[in-house]
């Protein structure tokens, strides 16, 4: 299966804290064996802060963010821009190279919004095949916790936000042990424990991935700024609505419902 086939699932490497790969019955896209990430260290804090700050800026309508200018987007491109979904970090991995549209003069990589939009649809198609209670969403990243919980509420999934307790997916003796069929994470770096355990027990992983992520342990990549408050709110909101739509349910949530207060 080619890497461009959205009906397939992606694979590459997880960034700073690598986890063992697995397919859980999914068809994974594998990166070439000799492909190495351009960065293997967690990006400096200032790079993340830049992405978070930019995510709350006003829409930059003139920003060049579309690889496919004819793409029929779920929301106007101005709304994507206003949330900062397109703003990556100053680091790029080879795994994420195909999702990057260009690099700005300030060194920040710009994600291809048309691919973000496309992958939200693909992820919704995938999630709609699962029993809602068998979907687990995890987010240790602060700005992802509220929208992840709201996503779980909207689609009937389970959420584990904040620190992911070791053994949640692998230790039946743990009181909080659960056996989901698919896991959604906000960031393969911050949520490395959830990804590691999902792979160990053979559960497919859907992940929000920024320009600095490696994704070998991710089955389906949703390219997005995964550090910004507004960006994560928009992506989780769209993913919830699209999942409900594919189930034949009427989406009952507005974007405002997914936006946490500062």
Coordinates of N, CA and C in Angstrom, one line a residue, residues 2 22 40 47 56 92 166:
X2 N 0.6 2.2 -0.8 CA 1.4 3.4 -0.9 C 1.1 4.3 0.3
X22 N 3.8 -2.1 16.0 CA 2.8 -3.2 15.9 C 1.7 -2.8 15.0
X40 N 16.3 13.7 16.6 CA 15.9 12.6 17.5 C 15.8 13.0 18.9
X47 N 10.7 26.3 21.2 CA 10.0 26.0 19.9 C 8.5 25.7 20.2
X56 N -2.7 31.0 18.8 CA -3.8 31.9 19.3 C -3.8 33.2 18.5
X92 N 12.0 19.2 12.1 CA 11.2 18.3 11.2 C 11.9 16.9 11.2
X166 N 1.1 3.6 34.2 CA 1.6 2.4 33.6 C 0.8 1.2 34.1

